Coordinates of C-alpha atoms in Angstrom, one line a residue:
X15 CA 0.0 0.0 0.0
X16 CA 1.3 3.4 -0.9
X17 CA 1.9 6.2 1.7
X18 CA -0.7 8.7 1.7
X19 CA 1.6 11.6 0.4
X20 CA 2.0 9.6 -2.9
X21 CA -1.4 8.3 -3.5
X22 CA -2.3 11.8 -3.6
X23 CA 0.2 13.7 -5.2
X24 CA 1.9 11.0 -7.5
X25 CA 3.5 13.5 -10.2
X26 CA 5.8 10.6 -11.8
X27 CA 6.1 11.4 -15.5
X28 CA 5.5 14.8 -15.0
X29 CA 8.5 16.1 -16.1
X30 CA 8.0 14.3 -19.7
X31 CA 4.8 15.9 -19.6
X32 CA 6.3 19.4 -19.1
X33 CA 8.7 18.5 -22.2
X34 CA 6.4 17.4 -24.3
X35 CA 3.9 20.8 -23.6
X36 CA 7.3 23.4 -24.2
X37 CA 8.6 21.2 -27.1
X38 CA 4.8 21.4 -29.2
X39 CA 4.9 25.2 -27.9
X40 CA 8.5 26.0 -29.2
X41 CA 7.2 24.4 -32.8
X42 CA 4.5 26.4 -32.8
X43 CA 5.9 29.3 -32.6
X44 CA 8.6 28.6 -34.9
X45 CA 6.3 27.8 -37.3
X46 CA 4.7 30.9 -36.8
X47 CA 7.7 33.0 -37.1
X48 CA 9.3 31.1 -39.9
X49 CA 5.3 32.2 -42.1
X50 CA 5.7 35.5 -40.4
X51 CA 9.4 36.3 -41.9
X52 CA 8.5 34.7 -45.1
X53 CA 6.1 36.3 -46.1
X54 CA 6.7 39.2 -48.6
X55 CA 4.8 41.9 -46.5
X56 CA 7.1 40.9 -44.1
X57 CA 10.5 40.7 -46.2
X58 CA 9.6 43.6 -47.7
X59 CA 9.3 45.6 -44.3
X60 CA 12.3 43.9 -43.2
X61 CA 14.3 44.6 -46.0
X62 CA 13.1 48.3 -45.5
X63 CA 14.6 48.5 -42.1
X64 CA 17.3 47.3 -43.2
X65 CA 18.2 49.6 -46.1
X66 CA 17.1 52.9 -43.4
X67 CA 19.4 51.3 -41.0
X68 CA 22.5 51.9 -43.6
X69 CA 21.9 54.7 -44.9
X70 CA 21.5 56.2 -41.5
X71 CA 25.2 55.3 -40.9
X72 CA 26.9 56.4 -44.1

């Protein structure tokens, strides 16, 4: 028979759990970003900062 502080609380496997959870996050939002800067909206304001960012220095 268990001890009653680990048939309540049993939290084996959580750990893996927490894993899993950021890892499927972390994709996500890669995914996300990677649509995000390819886009040409977005390449095409990026490519803007870009160009304002040299000329500022020369």
């Amino acid at each position: 028979m268990l001890p009653v502080h680990h048939a309540v609380r049993d939290e084996t496997g959580m750990s893996t759990a927490e894993y899993a959870v950021g890892t499927v996050a972390a994709v996500g939002l890669a995914g996300i970003l990677y649509k995000l800067l390819t886009s040409p909206e977005m390449r095409e304001l990026l490519w803007m900062i870009i160009e304002k960012a040299i000329t500022a220095f020369t």
